[in-house]
Coordinates of C-alpha atoms and ligand atoms in Angstrom, one line a residue:
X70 CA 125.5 65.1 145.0
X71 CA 124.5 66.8 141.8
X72 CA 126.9 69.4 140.4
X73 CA 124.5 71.9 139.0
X74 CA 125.9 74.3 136.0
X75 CA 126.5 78.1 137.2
X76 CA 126.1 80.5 134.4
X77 CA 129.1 82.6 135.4
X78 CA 131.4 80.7 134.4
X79 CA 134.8 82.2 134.2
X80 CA 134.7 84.5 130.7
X81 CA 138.2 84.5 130.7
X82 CA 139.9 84.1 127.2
X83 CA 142.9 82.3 127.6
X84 CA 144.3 81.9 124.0
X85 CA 147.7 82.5 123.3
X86 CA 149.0 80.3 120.3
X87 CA 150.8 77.3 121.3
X88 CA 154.3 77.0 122.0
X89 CA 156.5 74.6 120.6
X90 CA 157.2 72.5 123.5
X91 CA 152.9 72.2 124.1
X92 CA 152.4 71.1 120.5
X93 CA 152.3 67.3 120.0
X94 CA 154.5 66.5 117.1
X95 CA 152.7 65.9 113.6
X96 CA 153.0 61.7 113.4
X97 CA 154.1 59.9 110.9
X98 CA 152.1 56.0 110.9
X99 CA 155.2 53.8 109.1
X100 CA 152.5 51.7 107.2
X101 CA 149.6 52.8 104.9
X102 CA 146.4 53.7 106.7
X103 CA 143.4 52.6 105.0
X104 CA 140.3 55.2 104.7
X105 CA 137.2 55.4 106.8
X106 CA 134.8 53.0 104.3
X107 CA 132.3 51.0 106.2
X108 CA 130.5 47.7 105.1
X109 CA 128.0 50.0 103.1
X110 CA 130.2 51.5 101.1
X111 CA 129.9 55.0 103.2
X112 CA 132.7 57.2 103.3
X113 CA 133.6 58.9 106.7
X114 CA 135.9 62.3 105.9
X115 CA 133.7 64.4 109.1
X116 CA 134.0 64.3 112.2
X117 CA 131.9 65.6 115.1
X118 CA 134.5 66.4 118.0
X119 CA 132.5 67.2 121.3
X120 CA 134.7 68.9 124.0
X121 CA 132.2 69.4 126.4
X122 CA 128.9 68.5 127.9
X123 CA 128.0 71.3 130.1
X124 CA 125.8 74.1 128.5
X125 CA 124.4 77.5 130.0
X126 CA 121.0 77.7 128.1
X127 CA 117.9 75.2 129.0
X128 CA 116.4 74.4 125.4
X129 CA 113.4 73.3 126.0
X130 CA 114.1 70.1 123.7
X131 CA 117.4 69.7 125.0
X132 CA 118.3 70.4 128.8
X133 CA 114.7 72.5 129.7
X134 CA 116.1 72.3 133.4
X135 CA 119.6 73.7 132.6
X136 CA 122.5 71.4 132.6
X137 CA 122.6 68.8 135.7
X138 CA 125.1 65.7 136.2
X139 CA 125.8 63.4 139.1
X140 CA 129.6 63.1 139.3
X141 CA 132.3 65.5 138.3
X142 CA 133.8 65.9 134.7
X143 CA 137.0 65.1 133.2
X144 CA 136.7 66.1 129.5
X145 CA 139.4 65.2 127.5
X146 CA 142.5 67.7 127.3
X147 CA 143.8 69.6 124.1
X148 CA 146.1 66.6 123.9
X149 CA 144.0 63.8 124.0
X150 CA 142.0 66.0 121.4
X151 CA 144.3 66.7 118.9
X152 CA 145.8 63.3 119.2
X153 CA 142.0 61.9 117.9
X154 CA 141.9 64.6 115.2
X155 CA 145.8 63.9 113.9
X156 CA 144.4 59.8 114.1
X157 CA 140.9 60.4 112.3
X158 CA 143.4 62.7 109.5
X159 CA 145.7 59.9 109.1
X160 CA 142.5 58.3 108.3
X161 CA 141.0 60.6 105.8
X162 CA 138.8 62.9 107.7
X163 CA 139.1 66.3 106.7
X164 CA 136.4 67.7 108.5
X165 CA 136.4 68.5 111.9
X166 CA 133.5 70.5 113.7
X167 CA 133.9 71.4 117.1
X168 CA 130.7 70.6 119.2
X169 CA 128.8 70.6 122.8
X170 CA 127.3 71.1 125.0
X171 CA 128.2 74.6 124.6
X172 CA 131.9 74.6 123.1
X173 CA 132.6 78.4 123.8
X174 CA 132.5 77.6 127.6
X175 CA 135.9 75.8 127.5
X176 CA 138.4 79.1 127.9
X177 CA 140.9 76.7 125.6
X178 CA 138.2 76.7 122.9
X179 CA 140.8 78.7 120.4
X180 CA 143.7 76.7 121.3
X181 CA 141.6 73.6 120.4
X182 CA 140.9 75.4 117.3
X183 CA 144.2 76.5 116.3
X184 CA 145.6 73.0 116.7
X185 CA 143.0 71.0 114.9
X186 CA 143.4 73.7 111.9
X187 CA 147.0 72.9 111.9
X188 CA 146.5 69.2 111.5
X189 CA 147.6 68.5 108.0
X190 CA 145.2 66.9 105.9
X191 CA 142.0 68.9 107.9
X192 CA 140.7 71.2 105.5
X193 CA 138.0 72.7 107.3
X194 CA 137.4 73.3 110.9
X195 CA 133.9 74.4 112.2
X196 CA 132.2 74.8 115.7
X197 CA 128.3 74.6 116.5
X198 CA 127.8 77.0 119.1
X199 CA 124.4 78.7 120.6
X200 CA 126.8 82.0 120.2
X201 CA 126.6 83.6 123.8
X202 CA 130.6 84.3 123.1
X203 CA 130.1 85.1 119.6
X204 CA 130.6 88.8 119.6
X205 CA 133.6 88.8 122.0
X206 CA 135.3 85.6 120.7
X207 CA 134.9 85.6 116.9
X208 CA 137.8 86.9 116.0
X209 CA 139.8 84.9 118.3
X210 CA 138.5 81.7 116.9
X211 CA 139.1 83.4 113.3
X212 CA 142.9 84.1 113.3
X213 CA 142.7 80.6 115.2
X214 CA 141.6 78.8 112.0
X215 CA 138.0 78.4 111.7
X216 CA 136.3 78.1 108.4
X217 CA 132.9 77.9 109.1
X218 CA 130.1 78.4 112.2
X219 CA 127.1 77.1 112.8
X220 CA 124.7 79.1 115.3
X221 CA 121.2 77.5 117.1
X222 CA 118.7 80.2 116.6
X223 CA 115.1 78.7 117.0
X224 CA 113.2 81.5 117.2
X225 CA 114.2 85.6 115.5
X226 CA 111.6 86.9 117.6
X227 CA 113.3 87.4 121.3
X228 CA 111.2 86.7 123.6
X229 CA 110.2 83.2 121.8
X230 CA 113.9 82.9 121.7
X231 CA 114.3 83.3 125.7
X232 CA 111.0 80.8 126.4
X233 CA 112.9 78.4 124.1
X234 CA 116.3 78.8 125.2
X235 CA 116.1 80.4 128.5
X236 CA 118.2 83.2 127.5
X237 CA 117.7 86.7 126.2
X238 CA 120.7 87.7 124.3
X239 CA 119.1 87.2 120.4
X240 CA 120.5 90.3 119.8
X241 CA 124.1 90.1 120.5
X242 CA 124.2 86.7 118.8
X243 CA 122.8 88.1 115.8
X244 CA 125.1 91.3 115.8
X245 CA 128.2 87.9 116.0
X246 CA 126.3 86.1 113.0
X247 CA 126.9 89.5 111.1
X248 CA 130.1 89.4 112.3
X249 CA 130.9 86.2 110.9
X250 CA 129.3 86.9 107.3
X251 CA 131.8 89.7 107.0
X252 CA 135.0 87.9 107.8
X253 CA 133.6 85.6 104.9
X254 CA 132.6 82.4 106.9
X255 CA 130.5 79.9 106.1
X256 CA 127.4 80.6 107.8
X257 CA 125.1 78.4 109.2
X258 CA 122.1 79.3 111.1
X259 CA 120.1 76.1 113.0
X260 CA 116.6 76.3 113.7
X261 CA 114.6 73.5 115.6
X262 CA 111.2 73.2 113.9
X263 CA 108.6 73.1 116.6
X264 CA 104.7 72.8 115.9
X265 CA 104.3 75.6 118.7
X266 CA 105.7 78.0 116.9
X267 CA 106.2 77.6 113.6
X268 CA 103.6 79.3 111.6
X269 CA 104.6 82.6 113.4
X270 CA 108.4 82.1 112.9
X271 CA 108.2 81.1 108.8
X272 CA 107.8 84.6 107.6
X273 CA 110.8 85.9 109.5
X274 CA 113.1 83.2 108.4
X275 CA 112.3 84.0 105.4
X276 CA 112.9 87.7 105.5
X277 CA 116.0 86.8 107.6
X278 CA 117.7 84.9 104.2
X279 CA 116.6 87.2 102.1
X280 CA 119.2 89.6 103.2
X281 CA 121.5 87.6 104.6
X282 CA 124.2 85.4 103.0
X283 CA 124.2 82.7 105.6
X284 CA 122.2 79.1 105.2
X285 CA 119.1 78.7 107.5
X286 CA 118.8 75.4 108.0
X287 CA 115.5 73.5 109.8
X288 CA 116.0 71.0 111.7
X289 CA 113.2 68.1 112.4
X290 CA 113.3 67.9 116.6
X291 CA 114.8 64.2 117.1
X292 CA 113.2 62.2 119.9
X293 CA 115.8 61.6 122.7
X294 CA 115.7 59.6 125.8
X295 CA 114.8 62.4 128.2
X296 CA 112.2 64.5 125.5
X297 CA 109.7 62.4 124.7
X298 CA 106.8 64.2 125.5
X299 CA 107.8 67.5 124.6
X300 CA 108.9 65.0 121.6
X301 CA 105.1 64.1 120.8
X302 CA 103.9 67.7 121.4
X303 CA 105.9 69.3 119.0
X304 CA 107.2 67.4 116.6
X305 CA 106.7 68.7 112.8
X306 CA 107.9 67.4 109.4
X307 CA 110.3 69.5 107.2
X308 CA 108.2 68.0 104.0
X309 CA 105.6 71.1 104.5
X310 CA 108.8 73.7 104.0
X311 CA 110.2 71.8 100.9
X312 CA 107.0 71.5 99.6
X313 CA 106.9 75.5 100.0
X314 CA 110.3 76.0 98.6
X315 CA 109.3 74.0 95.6
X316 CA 106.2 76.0 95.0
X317 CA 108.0 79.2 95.5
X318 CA 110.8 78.3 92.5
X319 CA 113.5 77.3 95.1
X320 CA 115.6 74.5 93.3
X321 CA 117.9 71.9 95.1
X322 CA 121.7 72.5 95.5
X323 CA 124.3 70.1 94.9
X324 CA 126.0 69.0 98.1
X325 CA 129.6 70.2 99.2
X326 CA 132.0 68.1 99.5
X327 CA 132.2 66.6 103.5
X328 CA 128.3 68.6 103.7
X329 CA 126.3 67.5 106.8
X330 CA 123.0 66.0 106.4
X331 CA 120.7 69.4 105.2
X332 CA 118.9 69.5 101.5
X333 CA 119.6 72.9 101.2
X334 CA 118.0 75.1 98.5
X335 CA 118.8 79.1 96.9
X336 CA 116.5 81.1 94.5
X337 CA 117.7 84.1 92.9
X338 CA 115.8 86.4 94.7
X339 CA 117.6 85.8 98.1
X340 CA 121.0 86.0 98.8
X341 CA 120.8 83.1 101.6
X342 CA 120.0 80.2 101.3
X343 CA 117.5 77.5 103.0
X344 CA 118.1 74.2 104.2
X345 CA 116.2 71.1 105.8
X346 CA 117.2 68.5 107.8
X347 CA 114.7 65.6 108.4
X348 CA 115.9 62.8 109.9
X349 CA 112.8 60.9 109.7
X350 CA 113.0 61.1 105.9
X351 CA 113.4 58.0 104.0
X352 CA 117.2 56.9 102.9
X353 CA 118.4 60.0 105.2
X354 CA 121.2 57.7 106.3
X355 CA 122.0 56.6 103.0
X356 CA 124.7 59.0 102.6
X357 CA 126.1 59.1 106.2
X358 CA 129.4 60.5 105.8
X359 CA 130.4 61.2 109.8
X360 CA 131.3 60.0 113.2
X361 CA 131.7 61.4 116.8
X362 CA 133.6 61.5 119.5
X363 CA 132.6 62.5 123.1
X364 CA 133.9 64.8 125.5
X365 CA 134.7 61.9 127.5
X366 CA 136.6 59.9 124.9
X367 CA 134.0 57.5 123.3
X368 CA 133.3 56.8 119.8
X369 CA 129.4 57.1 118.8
X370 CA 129.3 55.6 115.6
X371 CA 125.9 57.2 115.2
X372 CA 123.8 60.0 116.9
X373 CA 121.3 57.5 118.6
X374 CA 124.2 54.2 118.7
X375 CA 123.3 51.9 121.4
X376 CA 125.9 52.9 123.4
X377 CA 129.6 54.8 123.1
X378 CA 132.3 52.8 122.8
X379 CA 135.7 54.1 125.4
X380 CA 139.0 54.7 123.4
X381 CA 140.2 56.9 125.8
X382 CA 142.7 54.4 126.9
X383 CA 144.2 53.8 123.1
X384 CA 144.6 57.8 123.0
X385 CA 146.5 58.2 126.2
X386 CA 148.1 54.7 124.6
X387 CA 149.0 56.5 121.6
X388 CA 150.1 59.8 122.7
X389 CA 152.8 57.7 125.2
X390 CA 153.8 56.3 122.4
X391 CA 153.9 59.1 119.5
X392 CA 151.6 56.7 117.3
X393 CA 148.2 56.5 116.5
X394 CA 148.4 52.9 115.2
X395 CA 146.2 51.4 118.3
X396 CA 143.7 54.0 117.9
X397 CA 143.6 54.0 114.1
X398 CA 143.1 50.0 114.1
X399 CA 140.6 50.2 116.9
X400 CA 138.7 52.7 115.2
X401 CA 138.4 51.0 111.7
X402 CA 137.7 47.8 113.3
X403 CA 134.9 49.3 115.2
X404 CA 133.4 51.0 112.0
X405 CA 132.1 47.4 111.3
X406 CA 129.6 47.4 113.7
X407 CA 128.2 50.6 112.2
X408 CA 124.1 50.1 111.7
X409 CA 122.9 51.0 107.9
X410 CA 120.6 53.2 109.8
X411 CA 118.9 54.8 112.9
X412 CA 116.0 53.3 113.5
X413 CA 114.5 56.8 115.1
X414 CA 111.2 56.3 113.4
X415 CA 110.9 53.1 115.7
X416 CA 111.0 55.7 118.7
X417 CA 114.4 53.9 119.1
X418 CA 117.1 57.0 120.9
X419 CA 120.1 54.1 121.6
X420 CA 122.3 55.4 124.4
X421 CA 121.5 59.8 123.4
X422 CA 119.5 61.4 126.4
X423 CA 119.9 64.4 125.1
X424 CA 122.0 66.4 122.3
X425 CA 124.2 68.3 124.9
X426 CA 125.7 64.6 125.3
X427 CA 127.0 64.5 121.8
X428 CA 126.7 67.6 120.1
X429 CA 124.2 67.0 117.3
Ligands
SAM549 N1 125.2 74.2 122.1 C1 125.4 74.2 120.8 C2 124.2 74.7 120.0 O1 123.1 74.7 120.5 O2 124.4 75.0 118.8 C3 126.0 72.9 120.2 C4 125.3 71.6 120.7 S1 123.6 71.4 120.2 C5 123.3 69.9 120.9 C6 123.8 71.1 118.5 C7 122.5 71.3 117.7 O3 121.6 70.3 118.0 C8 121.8 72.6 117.9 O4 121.6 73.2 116.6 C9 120.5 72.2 118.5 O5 119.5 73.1 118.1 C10 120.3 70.8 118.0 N2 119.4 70.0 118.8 C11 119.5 69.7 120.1 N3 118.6 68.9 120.5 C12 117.8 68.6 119.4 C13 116.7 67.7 119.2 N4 116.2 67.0 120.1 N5 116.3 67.6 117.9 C14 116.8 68.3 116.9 N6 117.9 69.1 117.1 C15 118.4 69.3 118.3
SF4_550 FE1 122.7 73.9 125.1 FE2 122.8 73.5 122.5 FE3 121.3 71.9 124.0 FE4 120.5 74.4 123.6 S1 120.8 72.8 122.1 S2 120.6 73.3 125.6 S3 122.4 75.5 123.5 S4 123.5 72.1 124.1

């Protein structure tokens, strides 16, 4: 039987802050815990959390026939998740973003939030989110904790927006992107570069940043196992754009601390700023700094690892016994068998069908 996603989902917002008796206790390990270094010398402090792998849009590059799946989900619960975010802490991480599928359709999203933000040594707590919910939830997720969003727009023209995404609410989402700039977020705006339509979309972007104070980031379209096709079709380098934004006297920012992957550059005249992310560039996993976990519990020690490795076990282990210690020494003995690289230039996807599996 296939379970096919209904958009109605219930809209419900079921945040209320935590109680004490539903808060796991903050753990103390008895013995040092050594950092997150691998044999590369790459320092892990970021950590992609997924929570879910059901979505309600149909990206054409992602799920173009909506989200499907043969057997029913259990994704894990806000204890299993905070016990992996208190383990990665314990471990140095002080990153956490909050990823999908579409995150905003779990009705505990804030309460997930609110507990990862409280997990001392996690400085920053972000969520990637295609920002259906924005306008109604953003403050929620705000008094919750959150430091900084992320938002997929491909397209600032609506109705390339709904033949990319399936849906037709640009406008709302962009009222919550407003929303977000005000209550002084980090702002982060995603847009898939695709040959199709990227001559017409340029010039709006760039209007877009100039008023804005928000980073527009372009992201390369990644070959996955299910979009090859649309992969070959529509695949276009960044190198065109930075060429651009070198022409135009846009000059190279230093990166944050715990930053993802972007090369992200400002010019005086704009009051955004504009960022690339080409993961077909050479060295672009030189300075890997993140790991993820999936909604179902498994560590993907890269976006396109052969497989994901289960530790759902060790958390339910851990949790039983109010210590991370199995999970912490699973974890760093696993980060040996972390690749210096990708390999998606070979056409090589590992185990990542699509993004909705892992979150990006
Ligand atoms: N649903 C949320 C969203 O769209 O923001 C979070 C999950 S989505 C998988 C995370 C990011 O991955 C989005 O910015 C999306 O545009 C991007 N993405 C998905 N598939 C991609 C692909 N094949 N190549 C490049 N980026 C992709
Ligand atoms: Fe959903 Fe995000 Fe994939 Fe689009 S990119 S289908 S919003 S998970």
């Amino acid at each position: 039987m296939i379970y096919t996603y209904i958009r109605n989902l219930s809209d419900m917002n079921t945040f209320k802050p935590l109680t004490s008796s539903q808060q796991i206790p903050f753990i103390n390990v008895g013995k040092a815990v050594e950092p997150l270094i691998d044999k590369f010398g790459r320092r892990f402090e970021y950590l992609r959390l997924s929570i879910t792998d059901v979505c309600n849009f149909s990206c054409q590059y992602c799920l173009p026939n909506g989200y499907q799946c043969d057997t029913p989900r259990d994704f894990m619960s806000t204890g299993e998740l905070n016990m992996i975010v208190q383990a990665f802490a314990k471990m140095g991480t002080k990153k956490v973003r909050i990823t999908g599928g579409e995150p905003s359709l779990r009705n505990d999203l804030t309460k997930i939030i609110e507990q990862t933000a409280r997990v001392p040594g996690i400085e920053q707590v972000a969520i990637t989110t295609n920002g259906y919910k924005l306008e109604k939830d953003l403050q929620s997720w705000v008094d919750a904790g959150l430091t900084s969003l992320n938002v997929s727009i491909d397209s600032l023209d609506p109705r390339q927006f709904e033949q990319i995404t399936g849906d037709g609410r640009l406008e709302s989402i962009l009222k919550g992107i407003d929303m977000a700039v005000e209550l002084g977020l980090q702002v982060k705006v995603n847009a898939v570069l695709l040959k199709e339509f990227s001559d017409t979309q340029l010039s709006l972007f760039f209007d877009y940043v100039k008023t804005n104070n928000l980073t527009l980031r372009f992201i390369e379209l990644m070959q996955t196992g299910d979009n090859e096709e649309f992969f070959n079709a529509q695949h276009v380098s960044g190198q065109s754009i930075e060429d651009k934004l070198v022409d135009l006297g846009w000059t190279k920012k230093q990166k944050a601390e715990w930053a993802g992957p972007a090369k992200v550059y400002r010019h005086d005249g704009y009051k955004g700023r504009i960022g690339l992310i080409m993961p077909y560039s050479k060295d672009f996993c030189a300075d890997c700094n993140r790991l993820r976990i999936s909604a179902l519990g498994k560590l993907h020690l890269c976006l396109f690892a052969e497989k994901g490795i289960a530790v759902r076990d060790l958390v339910a282990q851990s949790i039983a016994q109010n210590d991370p210690s199995v999970l912490i020494s699973q974890i760093q003995n696993l980060l040996g068998q972390k690749e210096a690289t990708h390999y998606l230039d070979a056409g090589y996807t590992g185990a990542t069908q699509h993004l909705a599996m892992l979150g990006g």
